[in-house]
mmCIF file of N, CA and C in Angstrom:
data_model
loop_
_atom_site.group_PDB
_atom_site.id
_atom_site.type_symbol
_atom_site.label_atom_id
_atom_site.label_comp_id
_atom_site.label_asym_id
_atom_site.label_seq_id
_atom_site.Cartn_x
_atom_site.Cartn_y
_atom_site.Cartn_z
ATOM 1 N N UNK A 9 100.567 -84.062 -41.573
ATOM 2 C CA UNK A 9 100.606 -82.600 -41.392
ATOM 3 C C UNK A 9 99.055 -82.350 -42.283
ATOM 4 N N UNK A 10 98.482 -83.499 -43.318
ATOM 5 C CA UNK A 10 97.255 -83.598 -43.970
ATOM 6 C C UNK A 10 95.776 -83.616 -42.852
ATOM 7 N N UNK A 11 96.397 -84.093 -41.549
ATOM 8 C CA UNK A 11 94.829 -84.592 -40.906
ATOM 9 C C UNK A 11 94.675 -83.070 -40.387
ATOM 10 N N UNK A 12 95.898 -81.768 -40.274
ATOM 11 C CA UNK A 12 96.099 -81.085 -39.337
ATOM 12 C C UNK A 12 95.005 -79.581 -40.391
ATOM 13 N N UNK A 13 95.483 -80.123 -41.930
ATOM 14 C CA UNK A 13 95.268 -79.106 -42.954
ATOM 15 C C UNK A 13 93.242 -79.191 -42.465
ATOM 16 N N UNK A 14 92.818 -80.732 -42.839
ATOM 17 C CA UNK A 14 91.513 -81.211 -43.174
ATOM 18 C C UNK A 14 90.815 -80.382 -42.159
ATOM 19 N N UNK A 15 91.490 -80.488 -40.554
ATOM 20 C CA UNK A 15 90.769 -79.959 -39.571
ATOM 21 C C UNK A 15 90.291 -78.780 -39.145
ATOM 22 N N UNK A 16 91.465 -78.238 -39.728
ATOM 23 C CA UNK A 16 91.645 -76.727 -39.835
ATOM 24 C C UNK A 16 90.944 -75.760 -40.728
ATOM 25 N N UNK A 17 90.795 -76.993 -42.266
ATOM 26 C CA UNK A 17 89.717 -76.305 -43.478
ATOM 27 C C UNK A 17 88.562 -76.512 -42.705
ATOM 28 N N UNK A 18 88.359 -77.679 -41.976
ATOM 29 C CA UNK A 18 86.770 -77.869 -41.510
ATOM 30 C C UNK A 18 86.491 -76.749 -40.051
ATOM 31 N N UNK A 19 87.389 -76.344 -39.570
ATOM 32 C CA UNK A 19 87.271 -76.016 -39.064
ATOM 33 C C UNK A 19 86.697 -74.113 -38.766
ATOM 34 N N UNK A 20 87.156 -74.088 -40.360
ATOM 35 C CA UNK A 20 87.141 -72.391 -40.841
ATOM 36 C C UNK A 20 86.086 -72.284 -41.750
ATOM 37 N N UNK A 21 85.548 -73.470 -42.009
ATOM 38 C CA UNK A 21 84.341 -73.738 -43.144
ATOM 39 C C UNK A 21 83.246 -73.158 -41.933
ATOM 40 N N UNK A 22 83.002 -74.175 -40.768
ATOM 41 C CA UNK A 22 82.197 -74.033 -40.019
ATOM 42 C C UNK A 22 82.333 -73.000 -39.413
ATOM 43 N N UNK A 23 83.274 -72.256 -38.980
ATOM 44 C CA UNK A 23 83.714 -71.126 -38.170
ATOM 45 C C UNK A 23 82.819 -69.532 -39.292
ATOM 46 N N UNK A 24 83.407 -70.196 -40.812
ATOM 47 C CA UNK A 24 82.761 -68.702 -41.858
ATOM 48 C C UNK A 24 81.581 -68.780 -42.318
ATOM 49 N N UNK A 25 80.712 -70.451 -41.886
ATOM 50 C CA UNK A 25 78.986 -70.410 -42.059
ATOM 51 C C UNK A 25 78.748 -69.812 -40.493
ATOM 52 N N UNK A 26 78.979 -69.775 -39.517
ATOM 53 C CA UNK A 26 78.470 -69.538 -37.844
ATOM 54 C C UNK A 26 78.765 -67.578 -38.224
ATOM 55 N N UNK A 27 79.237 -67.189 -39.154
ATOM 56 C CA UNK A 27 79.792 -66.056 -38.933
ATOM 57 C C UNK A 27 78.665 -65.377 -40.391
ATOM 58 N N UNK A 28 78.118 -65.911 -40.488
ATOM 59 C CA UNK A 28 76.479 -64.808 -41.484
ATOM 60 C C UNK A 28 77.669 -65.300 -43.116
ATOM 61 N N UNK A 29 78.517 -66.528 -43.729
ATOM 62 C CA UNK A 29 78.814 -66.980 -44.789
ATOM 63 C C UNK A 29 80.028 -66.311 -44.560
ATOM 64 N N UNK A 30 81.012 -65.855 -44.127
ATOM 65 C CA UNK A 30 82.209 -65.204 -44.610
ATOM 66 C C UNK A 30 82.933 -65.448 -45.374
ATOM 67 N N UNK A 31 82.974 -64.936 -46.890
ATOM 68 C CA UNK A 31 83.580 -65.249 -47.985
ATOM 69 C C UNK A 31 84.803 -65.718 -47.389
ATOM 70 N N UNK A 32 85.834 -64.762 -47.339
ATOM 71 C CA UNK A 32 87.390 -65.040 -46.738
ATOM 72 C C UNK A 32 87.695 -66.558 -45.604
ATOM 73 N N UNK A 33 86.869 -66.714 -44.608
ATOM 74 C CA UNK A 33 87.161 -67.691 -43.975
ATOM 75 C C UNK A 33 86.474 -69.071 -44.627
ATOM 76 N N UNK A 34 85.326 -68.694 -45.737
ATOM 77 C CA UNK A 34 84.982 -69.853 -46.126
ATOM 78 C C UNK A 34 85.914 -70.474 -47.483
ATOM 79 N N UNK A 35 86.977 -69.453 -48.008
ATOM 80 C CA UNK A 35 87.684 -69.461 -49.276
ATOM 81 C C UNK A 35 88.715 -70.154 -48.851
ATOM 82 N N UNK A 36 89.169 -69.650 -47.301
ATOM 83 C CA UNK A 36 90.863 -70.114 -46.555
ATOM 84 C C UNK A 36 90.009 -71.908 -46.401
ATOM 85 N N UNK A 37 88.950 -71.941 -45.315
ATOM 86 C CA UNK A 37 88.605 -73.433 -45.432
ATOM 87 C C UNK A 37 88.631 -73.873 -46.084
ATOM 88 N N UNK A 38 88.082 -73.946 -47.053
ATOM 89 C CA UNK A 38 87.972 -74.730 -48.683
ATOM 90 C C UNK A 38 89.540 -75.345 -49.359
ATOM 91 N N UNK A 39 90.357 -73.790 -49.250
ATOM 92 C CA UNK A 39 91.767 -74.755 -49.842
ATOM 93 C C UNK A 39 92.537 -75.056 -48.763
ATOM 94 N N UNK A 40 92.208 -74.801 -47.424
ATOM 95 C CA UNK A 40 92.804 -75.806 -46.548
ATOM 96 C C UNK A 40 92.051 -77.048 -46.448
ATOM 97 N N UNK A 41 90.960 -77.401 -46.575
ATOM 98 C CA UNK A 41 91.136 -78.819 -47.199
ATOM 99 C C UNK A 41 91.081 -79.681 -48.274
ATOM 100 N N UNK A 42 91.251 -78.781 -49.116
ATOM 101 C CA UNK A 42 91.500 -79.502 -50.460
ATOM 102 C C UNK A 42 93.461 -79.981 -50.827
ATOM 103 N N UNK A 43 93.665 -79.113 -49.885
ATOM 104 C CA UNK A 43 95.272 -79.092 -49.621
ATOM 105 C C UNK A 43 96.017 -80.305 -48.653
ATOM 106 N N UNK A 44 94.541 -80.825 -47.552
ATOM 107 C CA UNK A 44 94.686 -81.713 -46.855
ATOM 108 C C UNK A 44 94.465 -82.880 -47.164
ATOM 109 N N UNK A 45 93.577 -82.954 -48.008
ATOM 110 C CA UNK A 45 93.227 -84.089 -48.906
ATOM 111 C C UNK A 45 94.271 -84.468 -49.290
ATOM 112 N N UNK A 46 94.869 -84.117 -50.278
ATOM 113 C CA UNK A 46 96.105 -84.044 -51.063
ATOM 114 C C UNK A 46 97.329 -84.766 -50.211
ATOM 115 N N UNK A 47 97.514 -83.931 -49.317
ATOM 116 C CA UNK A 47 98.320 -84.601 -48.463
ATOM 117 C C UNK A 47 98.065 -86.147 -47.892
ATOM 118 N N UNK A 48 96.681 -85.990 -47.578
ATOM 119 C CA UNK A 48 96.541 -87.451 -46.535
ATOM 120 C C UNK A 48 97.064 -88.368 -47.534
ATOM 121 N N UNK A 49 95.698 -88.714 -48.644
ATOM 122 C CA UNK A 49 96.216 -89.878 -49.661
ATOM 123 C C UNK A 49 96.760 -89.458 -51.052
ATOM 124 N N UNK A 50 97.682 -88.546 -51.041
ATOM 125 C CA UNK A 50 98.846 -88.521 -52.292
ATOM 126 C C UNK A 50 97.840 -87.502 -53.365
ATOM 127 N N UNK A 51 98.749 -87.186 -54.422
ATOM 128 C CA UNK A 51 98.108 -86.249 -55.562
ATOM 129 C C UNK A 51 97.437 -86.832 -56.681
ATOM 130 N N UNK A 52 98.299 -87.622 -56.550
ATOM 131 C CA UNK A 52 97.923 -89.298 -57.646
ATOM 132 C C UNK A 52 95.940 -89.765 -57.654
ATOM 133 N N UNK A 53 96.234 -90.056 -56.584
ATOM 134 C CA UNK A 53 94.983 -90.838 -56.310
ATOM 135 C C UNK A 53 93.527 -89.626 -55.806
ATOM 136 N N UNK A 54 94.456 -88.631 -55.279
ATOM 137 C CA UNK A 54 93.262 -87.680 -55.391
ATOM 138 C C UNK A 54 92.554 -86.744 -56.893
ATOM 139 N N UNK A 55 93.765 -86.995 -57.633
ATOM 140 C CA UNK A 55 93.237 -86.355 -59.053
ATOM 141 C C UNK A 55 92.376 -87.707 -59.909
ATOM 142 N N UNK A 56 92.441 -88.813 -59.046
ATOM 143 C CA UNK A 56 91.299 -90.334 -59.899
ATOM 144 C C UNK A 56 90.312 -89.696 -59.331
ATOM 145 N N UNK A 57 90.237 -89.620 -58.108
ATOM 146 C CA UNK A 57 88.746 -89.606 -57.244
ATOM 147 C C UNK A 57 87.925 -88.930 -58.421
ATOM 148 N N UNK A 58 88.416 -87.510 -57.767
ATOM 149 C CA UNK A 58 87.695 -86.190 -58.457
ATOM 150 C C UNK A 58 87.630 -86.550 -59.962
ATOM 151 N N UNK A 59 88.374 -87.090 -60.476
ATOM 152 C CA UNK A 59 88.210 -86.781 -62.706
ATOM 153 C C UNK A 59 87.858 -88.628 -62.223
ATOM 154 N N UNK A 60 86.620 -89.218 -61.634
ATOM 155 C CA UNK A 60 86.559 -90.039 -62.514
ATOM 156 C C UNK A 60 85.365 -90.194 -63.427
ATOM 157 N N UNK A 61 85.135 -90.750 -64.500
ATOM 158 C CA UNK A 61 83.948 -90.412 -65.040
ATOM 159 C C UNK A 61 82.532 -90.341 -64.888
ATOM 160 N N UNK A 62 82.183 -91.686 -63.497
ATOM 161 C CA UNK A 62 81.047 -91.523 -62.750
ATOM 162 C C UNK A 62 80.847 -89.984 -61.920
ATOM 163 N N UNK A 63 82.074 -89.518 -61.690
ATOM 164 C CA UNK A 63 81.753 -88.696 -60.397
ATOM 165 C C UNK A 63 82.146 -87.217 -61.047
ATOM 166 N N UNK A 64 82.119 -86.933 -62.265
ATOM 167 C CA UNK A 64 82.602 -86.084 -63.464
ATOM 168 C C UNK A 64 82.075 -84.515 -62.634
ATOM 169 N N UNK A 65 80.006 -85.097 -62.233
ATOM 170 C CA UNK A 65 79.203 -83.915 -62.253
ATOM 171 C C UNK A 65 79.089 -83.422 -60.988
ATOM 172 N N UNK A 66 79.626 -84.580 -59.861
ATOM 173 C CA UNK A 66 79.841 -83.962 -58.737
ATOM 174 C C UNK A 66 80.968 -83.237 -58.454
ATOM 175 N N UNK A 67 82.172 -83.480 -59.475
ATOM 176 C CA UNK A 67 83.215 -82.798 -59.052
ATOM 177 C C UNK A 67 83.260 -81.210 -59.760
ATOM 178 N N UNK A 68 82.511 -81.142 -60.544
ATOM 179 C CA UNK A 68 82.162 -79.979 -61.496
ATOM 180 C C UNK A 68 81.563 -78.807 -60.306
ATOM 181 N N UNK A 69 80.467 -79.285 -59.289
ATOM 182 C CA UNK A 69 79.804 -78.540 -58.810
ATOM 183 C C UNK A 69 80.863 -78.093 -57.741
ATOM 184 N N UNK A 70 80.907 -78.992 -57.154
ATOM 185 C CA UNK A 70 82.123 -79.078 -56.050
ATOM 186 C C UNK A 70 83.035 -77.822 -55.993
ATOM 187 N N UNK A 71 84.334 -78.518 -57.348
ATOM 188 C CA UNK A 71 85.228 -76.835 -57.628
ATOM 189 C C UNK A 71 84.651 -75.573 -58.372
ATOM 190 N N UNK A 72 83.188 -75.817 -58.942
ATOM 191 C CA UNK A 72 82.569 -74.447 -59.617
ATOM 192 C C UNK A 72 82.214 -73.494 -57.839
ATOM 193 N N UNK A 73 81.554 -74.465 -57.044
ATOM 194 C CA UNK A 73 81.199 -73.726 -55.869
ATOM 195 C C UNK A 73 82.431 -73.375 -54.951
ATOM 196 N N UNK A 74 83.775 -74.190 -55.033
ATOM 197 C CA UNK A 74 84.866 -73.017 -54.790
ATOM 198 C C UNK A 74 84.881 -72.166 -55.180
ATOM 199 N N UNK A 75 85.371 -72.041 -56.486
ATOM 200 C CA UNK A 75 85.656 -70.827 -57.201
ATOM 201 C C UNK A 75 84.724 -69.630 -56.917
ATOM 202 N N UNK A 76 83.085 -70.171 -57.311
ATOM 203 C CA UNK A 76 82.121 -69.093 -56.548
ATOM 204 C C UNK A 76 82.411 -68.046 -55.216
ATOM 205 N N UNK A 77 83.114 -69.505 -53.883
ATOM 206 C CA UNK A 77 83.058 -68.915 -53.312
ATOM 207 C C UNK A 77 84.377 -68.132 -53.451
ATOM 208 N N UNK A 78 85.676 -68.613 -53.955
ATOM 209 C CA UNK A 78 86.580 -67.444 -53.870
ATOM 210 C C UNK A 78 85.974 -66.019 -54.538
ATOM 211 N N UNK A 79 84.915 -66.131 -55.668
ATOM 212 C CA UNK A 79 84.338 -65.037 -56.187
ATOM 213 C C UNK A 79 83.398 -63.862 -55.337
ATOM 214 N N UNK A 80 83.262 -64.680 -54.195
ATOM 215 C CA UNK A 80 82.720 -63.711 -53.024
ATOM 216 C C UNK A 80 81.249 -64.133 -53.222
ATOM 217 N N UNK A 81 80.978 -64.668 -53.525
ATOM 218 C CA UNK A 81 79.323 -65.349 -53.328
ATOM 219 C C UNK A 81 79.725 -66.510 -52.491
ATOM 220 N N UNK A 82 79.624 -66.308 -51.401
ATOM 221 C CA UNK A 82 79.233 -67.572 -50.111
ATOM 222 C C UNK A 82 78.248 -68.183 -50.414
ATOM 223 N N UNK A 83 77.074 -67.481 -50.785
ATOM 224 C CA UNK A 83 76.026 -68.144 -50.136
ATOM 225 C C UNK A 83 75.853 -69.258 -51.456
ATOM 226 N N UNK A 84 75.761 -68.854 -52.172
ATOM 227 C CA UNK A 84 75.421 -69.432 -53.969
ATOM 228 C C UNK A 84 77.111 -70.892 -53.668
ATOM 229 N N UNK A 85 77.843 -70.484 -53.721
ATOM 230 C CA UNK A 85 78.936 -71.375 -53.417
ATOM 231 C C UNK A 85 78.936 -72.409 -52.632
ATOM 232 N N UNK A 86 78.198 -72.375 -51.442
ATOM 233 C CA UNK A 86 78.270 -73.478 -50.295
ATOM 234 C C UNK A 86 77.674 -74.284 -50.614
ATOM 235 N N UNK A 87 76.067 -73.655 -51.409
ATOM 236 C CA UNK A 87 75.152 -74.521 -51.921
ATOM 237 C C UNK A 87 75.392 -75.321 -52.794
ATOM 238 N N UNK A 88 76.717 -74.649 -54.190
ATOM 239 C CA UNK A 88 76.987 -75.802 -55.158
ATOM 240 C C UNK A 88 77.905 -76.952 -54.470
ATOM 241 N N UNK A 89 78.708 -75.973 -53.352
ATOM 242 C CA UNK A 89 79.836 -77.239 -52.693
ATOM 243 C C UNK A 89 78.501 -78.276 -52.316
ATOM 244 N N UNK A 90 77.821 -77.724 -51.766
ATOM 245 C CA UNK A 90 77.089 -79.324 -50.785
ATOM 246 C C UNK A 90 76.865 -80.059 -51.854
ATOM 247 N N UNK A 91 76.163 -79.530 -52.722
ATOM 248 C CA UNK A 91 74.832 -80.801 -53.524
ATOM 249 C C UNK A 91 76.457 -81.664 -54.564
ATOM 250 N N UNK A 92 77.416 -81.095 -54.979
ATOM 251 C CA UNK A 92 78.272 -81.523 -55.559
ATOM 252 C C UNK A 92 79.451 -82.923 -54.371
ATOM 253 N N UNK A 93 79.312 -82.628 -52.972
ATOM 254 C CA UNK A 93 79.791 -83.013 -52.019
ATOM 255 C C UNK A 93 78.946 -84.710 -52.068
ATOM 256 N N UNK A 94 77.634 -84.295 -51.809
ATOM 257 C CA UNK A 94 76.089 -85.371 -51.837
ATOM 258 C C UNK A 94 76.632 -86.201 -52.828
ATOM 259 N N UNK A 95 76.547 -85.568 -54.069
ATOM 260 C CA UNK A 95 77.064 -86.132 -54.979
ATOM 261 C C UNK A 95 78.222 -87.272 -55.442
ATOM 262 N N UNK A 96 79.505 -86.633 -55.054
ATOM 263 C CA UNK A 96 80.745 -87.228 -55.021
ATOM 264 C C UNK A 96 80.457 -88.473 -54.073
ATOM 265 N N UNK A 97 79.710 -88.362 -52.677
ATOM 266 C CA UNK A 97 80.098 -89.161 -52.118
ATOM 267 C C UNK A 97 78.913 -90.095 -51.468
ATOM 268 N N UNK A 98 77.825 -90.059 -52.416
ATOM 269 C CA UNK A 98 76.613 -91.232 -52.497
ATOM 270 C C UNK A 98 76.837 -92.292 -53.169
#
């Protein structure tokens, strides 16, 4: 279930970017991606991964980007998410 949710999340994010940053598709993709991640590695490991002390900057940018996409500012939100994603997985 988790791999399917992550795959659909990535599909919706990419499809939302192809359709000139459609905010509904991007928000749906973000929610599916994060819920799939929880299904794959578990809630506790997901929480400890995102909220480690050295990764708080990346987490704040990534989650802030998700919130901004949900508030229908897709371009700014995706830029913040991309920076947070790079900072998280560096």
